[in-house]
Amino acid sequence: MKKMDIASVVGLVVCIGMVIMGIVTGDEGISALGNFMDYKSALITFGGSFASVMIFYSIKDFLNSLKAFKIALKAPANKDTETIKNIIDLSNVARKEGLLALEEAANDLEDEFLKKGILLVVDGTDPELVRAIMETDMICVENRHKKVISFYESVASMGPAWGMIGTLIGLINMLKNLSDISSVGPNMSVALITTLYGSLLANWISTPIASKLKYNNDLEIMLKEVTIEGLLSIQAGENPRVIEEKLKSFLSPEQRVGFGESEDGGGE
């Protein structure tokens, strides 16, 4: 089970905390929070934004995209070094016992993508076909991720737009009743709340979540690229130490230093 990403959770809390602090440090204190709450403005902004985005998607995709909010708050599995070590271990098995021995070794793998590739290699699939199959799988995963990322980017663009629509509605109603000067200030305040809600929806929630999902996607795609390169190297019969050096190029300098030497890296 993935752990919560502390940085993401803290970021969301601190952002809204800064807004609340700006509100309550005025002359009215904490009672000023009531000035920023209006259910009609919330309905226009949030309801309008999500309803507009719903037009772009099927109900299933819409609901799945909403659920992805929880995924963005969870720490991505940092399995790059683990994957490389698994590939090197498999390359040692293949070098000592042959490719057919990888089938039994694959049964202990938790990474379904790596396991799928190993079974293709064991079956004697042409290297180019192995690459094509694995890259197609990777592209499909990335496309699904991009669909969810696009969802939150769309919400981010719709939020301010619907906030402005709510503001215009409020201004029109206010101008229709200019005879009562005492009501202009309160009505103007309510009209501007929708713009605030739209900005919060875009900059507090949607844009950060979209960016986090992009980051997670990039990590996962990089990991799959490492896997593909490793599998093809094993199939080509390359020396495990050469495979290690090739795959370590995907790691940051700090990760390379801490990676260490694989056992029996030089093979026989």
Tab-separated table of C-alpha atoms in Angstrom:
chain	number	residue	atom	x	y	z
A	1	MET	CA	0.000	0.000	0.000
A	2	LYS	CA	1.429	3.361	-1.034
A	3	LYS	CA	2.177	5.934	1.667
A	4	MET	CA	0.868	9.462	1.540
A	5	ASP	CA	3.209	11.965	-0.077
A	6	ILE	CA	3.913	14.325	2.820
A	7	ALA	CA	5.108	17.138	0.538
A	8	SER	CA	1.862	17.131	-1.471
A	9	VAL	CA	-0.370	17.042	1.598
A	10	VAL	CA	1.628	19.749	3.385
A	11	GLY	CA	1.618	21.882	0.239
A	12	LEU	CA	-2.173	21.747	-0.072
A	13	VAL	CA	-2.671	22.497	3.626
A	14	VAL	CA	-0.172	25.369	3.700
A	15	CYS	CA	-1.700	26.951	0.573
A	16	ILE	CA	-5.188	27.143	2.055
A	17	GLY	CA	-3.619	28.089	5.385
A	18	MET	CA	-2.012	31.150	3.791
A	19	VAL	CA	-5.381	32.186	2.351
A	20	ILE	CA	-7.142	31.763	5.701
A	21	MET	CA	-4.381	33.660	7.478
A	22	GLY	CA	-4.791	36.547	5.041
A	23	ILE	CA	-8.513	36.622	5.800
A	24	VAL	CA	-8.465	36.358	9.593
A	25	THR	CA	-5.626	38.841	10.180
A	26	GLY	CA	-7.923	41.728	9.219
A	27	ASP	CA	-9.950	43.875	11.596
A	28	GLU	CA	-12.819	41.372	11.816
A	29	GLY	CA	-10.599	38.486	12.831
A	30	ILE	CA	-11.894	34.941	12.443
A	31	SER	CA	-15.445	36.155	11.920
A	32	ALA	CA	-14.291	37.464	8.520
A	33	LEU	CA	-14.340	33.874	7.228
A	34	GLY	CA	-18.103	34.207	6.914
A	35	ASN	CA	-17.608	36.940	4.329
A	36	PHE	CA	-15.934	34.439	2.034
A	37	MET	CA	-18.595	31.760	2.167
A	38	ASP	CA	-21.440	31.800	-0.318
A	39	TYR	CA	-23.080	28.584	-1.466
A	40	LYS	CA	-24.483	30.104	-4.677
A	41	SER	CA	-21.028	31.239	-5.734
A	42	ALA	CA	-19.652	27.785	-4.948
A	43	LEU	CA	-22.374	26.131	-7.027
A	44	ILE	CA	-21.702	28.352	-10.018
A	45	THR	CA	-17.920	28.015	-9.885
A	46	PHE	CA	-17.389	24.402	-8.886
A	47	GLY	CA	-20.569	23.038	-10.444
A	48	GLY	CA	-20.046	24.920	-13.705
A	49	SER	CA	-16.358	23.991	-13.956
A	50	PHE	CA	-16.829	20.269	-13.436
A	51	ALA	CA	-19.987	20.146	-15.560
A	52	SER	CA	-18.106	21.796	-18.441
A	53	VAL	CA	-15.258	19.318	-18.156
A	54	MET	CA	-17.754	16.457	-18.029
A	55	ILE	CA	-18.689	17.315	-21.632
A	56	PHE	CA	-15.205	16.229	-22.739
A	57	TYR	CA	-15.375	12.774	-21.121
A	58	SER	CA	-17.550	9.737	-20.645
A	59	ILE	CA	-19.045	9.267	-17.183
A	60	LYS	CA	-16.596	6.421	-16.499
A	61	ASP	CA	-13.531	8.476	-17.468
A	62	PHE	CA	-14.869	11.473	-15.535
A	63	LEU	CA	-15.265	9.457	-12.326
A	64	ASN	CA	-11.896	7.726	-12.769
A	65	SER	CA	-10.234	11.109	-13.193
A	66	LEU	CA	-11.808	12.360	-9.982
A	67	LYS	CA	-10.480	9.298	-8.153
A	68	ALA	CA	-6.982	10.089	-9.422
A	69	PHE	CA	-6.896	12.947	-6.896
A	70	LYS	CA	-6.064	10.385	-4.215
A	71	ILE	CA	-3.274	8.936	-6.372
A	72	ALA	CA	-1.640	12.355	-6.641
A	73	LEU	CA	-1.472	12.571	-2.840
A	74	LYS	CA	0.381	9.277	-2.555
A	75	ALA	CA	4.145	8.979	-2.804
A	76	PRO	CA	5.259	7.458	-6.123
A	77	ALA	CA	7.004	4.116	-5.799
A	78	ASN	CA	10.713	4.824	-6.192
A	79	LYS	CA	11.652	1.510	-7.809
A	80	ASP	CA	14.292	2.581	-10.305
A	81	THR	CA	17.265	1.091	-8.440
A	82	GLU	CA	15.201	-1.958	-7.466
A	83	THR	CA	14.240	-2.571	-11.092
A	84	ILE	CA	17.832	-2.248	-12.291
A	85	LYS	CA	19.011	-4.691	-9.629
A	86	ASN	CA	16.291	-7.156	-10.678
A	87	ILE	CA	17.366	-6.890	-14.306
A	88	ILE	CA	21.017	-7.423	-13.409
A	89	ASP	CA	20.109	-10.464	-11.305
A	90	LEU	CA	18.123	-11.835	-14.234
A	91	SER	CA	21.022	-11.177	-16.598
A	92	ASN	CA	23.305	-13.205	-14.332
A	93	VAL	CA	20.797	-16.066	-14.339
A	94	ALA	CA	20.557	-15.926	-18.129
A	95	ARG	CA	24.351	-15.822	-18.523
A	96	LYS	CA	24.937	-18.817	-16.244
A	97	GLU	CA	21.879	-20.983	-16.911
A	98	GLY	CA	20.461	-19.745	-20.220
A	99	LEU	CA	17.365	-17.771	-21.174
A	100	LEU	CA	14.971	-20.617	-20.383
A	101	ALA	CA	15.962	-20.383	-16.710
A	102	LEU	CA	14.430	-16.892	-16.589
A	103	GLU	CA	10.892	-18.290	-16.657
A	104	GLU	CA	11.194	-19.666	-13.145
A	105	ALA	CA	12.964	-16.516	-11.938
A	106	ALA	CA	10.154	-14.365	-13.373
A	107	ASN	CA	7.612	-16.008	-11.074
A	108	ASP	CA	9.100	-14.146	-8.091
A	109	LEU	CA	8.801	-10.707	-9.730
A	110	GLU	CA	6.148	-8.243	-8.571
A	111	ASP	CA	6.656	-5.953	-11.576
A	112	GLU	CA	4.100	-7.183	-14.128
A	113	PHE	CA	5.700	-5.173	-16.948
A	114	LEU	CA	9.100	-6.763	-16.360
A	115	LYS	CA	7.534	-10.206	-15.961
A	116	LYS	CA	5.688	-9.819	-19.276
A	117	GLY	CA	8.917	-8.890	-21.035
A	118	ILE	CA	10.835	-11.803	-19.519
A	119	LEU	CA	8.220	-14.277	-20.720
A	120	LEU	CA	8.418	-12.820	-24.232
A	121	VAL	CA	12.191	-13.261	-24.173
A	122	VAL	CA	11.907	-16.825	-22.867
A	123	ASP	CA	9.467	-17.669	-25.669
A	124	GLY	CA	12.120	-16.685	-28.198
A	125	THR	CA	10.249	-13.658	-29.533
A	126	ASP	CA	12.177	-11.577	-32.059
A	127	PRO	CA	13.927	-8.632	-30.295
A	128	GLU	CA	12.242	-6.045	-32.497
A	129	LEU	CA	8.858	-7.572	-31.738
A	130	VAL	CA	9.665	-7.588	-28.012
A	131	ARG	CA	10.479	-3.881	-28.208
A	132	ALA	CA	7.326	-3.153	-30.210
A	133	ILE	CA	5.066	-5.027	-27.778
A	134	MET	CA	6.622	-3.456	-24.692
A	135	GLU	CA	6.635	0.057	-26.139
A	136	THR	CA	2.986	-0.299	-27.179
A	137	ASP	CA	2.138	-1.267	-23.606
A	138	MET	CA	4.129	1.732	-22.331
A	139	ILE	CA	2.448	4.147	-24.758
A	140	CYS	CA	-1.018	2.923	-23.744
A	141	VAL	CA	-0.187	3.506	-20.070
A	142	GLU	CA	1.105	6.985	-20.849
A	143	ASN	CA	-2.017	7.816	-22.879
A	144	ARG	CA	-4.245	6.818	-19.974
A	145	HIS	CA	-2.185	9.012	-17.666
A	146	LYS	CA	-2.345	11.931	-20.090
A	147	LYS	CA	-6.135	11.681	-20.199
A	148	VAL	CA	-6.309	12.140	-16.428
A	149	ILE	CA	-3.719	14.926	-16.497
A	150	SER	CA	-5.751	16.673	-19.198
A	151	PHE	CA	-8.817	16.426	-16.953
A	152	TYR	CA	-7.203	18.491	-14.197
A	153	GLU	CA	-5.699	20.912	-16.696
A	154	SER	CA	-9.201	21.447	-18.104
A	155	VAL	CA	-10.622	22.046	-14.628
A	156	ALA	CA	-7.815	24.556	-14.019
A	157	SER	CA	-8.798	26.496	-17.143
A	158	MET	CA	-12.538	26.316	-16.461
A	159	GLY	CA	-12.329	27.423	-12.814
A	160	PRO	CA	-11.392	31.088	-13.411
A	161	ALA	CA	-13.751	31.256	-16.405
A	162	TRP	CA	-16.746	30.122	-14.365
A	163	GLY	CA	-15.620	32.341	-11.507
A	164	MET	CA	-15.857	35.289	-13.902
A	165	ILE	CA	-19.280	34.128	-15.093
A	166	GLY	CA	-20.467	34.115	-11.491
A	167	THR	CA	-19.001	37.581	-10.962
A	168	LEU	CA	-20.794	38.930	-14.033
A	169	ILE	CA	-24.075	37.454	-12.818
A	170	GLY	CA	-23.589	39.149	-9.462
A	171	LEU	CA	-22.680	42.477	-11.065
A	172	ILE	CA	-25.712	42.411	-13.327
A	173	ASN	CA	-28.012	41.761	-10.371
A	174	MET	CA	-26.278	44.538	-8.434
A	175	LEU	CA	-26.619	47.078	-11.250
A	176	LYS	CA	-30.306	46.267	-11.542
A	177	ASN	CA	-30.746	47.500	-7.979
A	178	LEU	CA	-28.542	50.597	-7.812
A	179	SER	CA	-31.348	52.571	-6.202
A	180	ASP	CA	-30.355	50.988	-2.878
A	181	ILE	CA	-26.800	52.320	-2.451
A	182	SER	CA	-26.326	50.506	0.853
A	183	SER	CA	-26.579	47.148	-0.935
A	184	VAL	CA	-23.871	47.894	-3.528
A	185	GLY	CA	-20.927	47.037	-1.266
A	186	PRO	CA	-22.282	43.685	0.009
A	187	ASN	CA	-23.484	42.688	-3.463
A	188	MET	CA	-20.129	43.579	-5.010
A	189	SER	CA	-18.403	41.477	-2.349
A	190	VAL	CA	-20.569	38.443	-3.123
A	191	ALA	CA	-19.995	38.928	-6.860
A	192	LEU	CA	-16.225	38.831	-6.412
A	193	ILE	CA	-16.317	35.657	-4.307
A	194	THR	CA	-16.927	33.546	-7.421
A	195	THR	CA	-13.712	34.872	-8.968
A	196	LEU	CA	-11.872	33.938	-5.770
A	197	TYR	CA	-13.369	30.435	-5.824
A	198	GLY	CA	-12.360	30.003	-9.469
A	199	SER	CA	-8.787	31.073	-8.757
A	200	LEU	CA	-8.580	28.714	-5.769
A	201	LEU	CA	-9.923	25.810	-7.823
A	202	ALA	CA	-7.327	26.433	-10.525
A	203	ASN	CA	-4.241	27.376	-8.505
A	204	TRP	CA	-4.759	25.584	-5.221
A	205	ILE	CA	-6.071	22.244	-6.488
A	206	SER	CA	-6.216	21.565	-10.233
A	207	THR	CA	-2.884	22.887	-11.537
A	208	PRO	CA	-0.793	21.376	-8.691
A	209	ILE	CA	-2.559	18.023	-9.029
A	210	ALA	CA	-2.013	18.004	-12.806
A	211	SER	CA	1.676	18.799	-12.303
A	212	LYS	CA	2.041	16.043	-9.698
A	213	LEU	CA	0.400	13.510	-12.011
A	214	LYS	CA	2.796	14.564	-14.804
A	215	TYR	CA	5.723	13.992	-12.454
A	216	ASN	CA	4.441	10.542	-11.502
A	217	ASN	CA	3.865	9.688	-15.159
A	218	ASP	CA	7.417	10.690	-16.110
A	219	LEU	CA	8.827	8.465	-13.362
A	220	GLU	CA	6.779	5.469	-14.444
A	221	ILE	CA	7.617	5.886	-18.138
A	222	MET	CA	11.320	6.220	-17.339
A	223	LEU	CA	11.114	3.003	-15.337
A	224	LYS	CA	9.499	1.190	-18.254
A	225	GLU	CA	12.180	2.492	-20.621
A	226	VAL	CA	14.825	1.102	-18.261
A	227	THR	CA	13.013	-2.230	-18.266
A	228	ILE	CA	12.818	-2.408	-22.067
A	229	GLU	CA	16.511	-1.610	-22.498
A	230	GLY	CA	17.437	-4.171	-19.857
A	231	LEU	CA	15.312	-6.911	-21.400
A	232	LEU	CA	16.755	-6.404	-24.867
A	233	SER	CA	20.267	-6.398	-23.440
A	234	ILE	CA	19.608	-9.711	-21.681
A	235	GLN	CA	18.174	-11.163	-24.879
A	236	ALA	CA	21.253	-9.998	-26.788
A	237	GLY	CA	23.474	-11.850	-24.306
A	238	GLU	CA	25.328	-8.776	-23.089
A	239	ASN	CA	27.637	-8.982	-20.075
A	240	PRO	CA	25.765	-8.193	-16.803
A	241	ARG	CA	28.338	-5.538	-15.915
A	242	VAL	CA	27.782	-3.825	-19.269
A	243	ILE	CA	24.023	-3.965	-18.679
A	244	GLU	CA	24.503	-2.421	-15.258
A	245	GLU	CA	26.529	0.476	-16.609
A	246	LYS	CA	24.019	1.035	-19.410
A	247	LEU	CA	21.018	1.130	-17.075
A	248	LYS	CA	22.773	3.284	-14.462
A	249	SER	CA	22.783	6.069	-17.057
A	250	PHE	CA	19.063	6.476	-16.290
A	251	LEU	CA	19.865	7.301	-12.654
A	252	SER	CA	20.885	10.612	-11.139
A	253	PRO	CA	24.571	11.011	-10.099
A	254	GLU	CA	23.602	10.575	-6.430
A	255	GLN	CA	21.738	7.339	-7.170
A	256	ARG	CA	24.632	5.998	-9.223
A	257	VAL	CA	27.067	6.544	-6.354
A	258	GLY	CA	24.785	4.738	-3.899
A	259	PHE	CA	23.863	1.972	-6.297
A	260	GLY	CA	26.877	-0.221	-5.548
A	261	GLU	CA	28.190	-3.149	-7.499
A	262	SER	CA	25.913	-6.032	-8.390
A	263	GLU	CA	26.918	-9.489	-7.354
A	264	ASP	CA	28.778	-11.485	-9.996
A	265	GLY	CA	28.514	-8.397	-12.213
A	266	GLY	CA	31.308	-9.576	-14.455
A	267	GLY	CA	29.741	-12.931	-15.177
A	268	GLU	CA	31.877	-15.855	-16.137
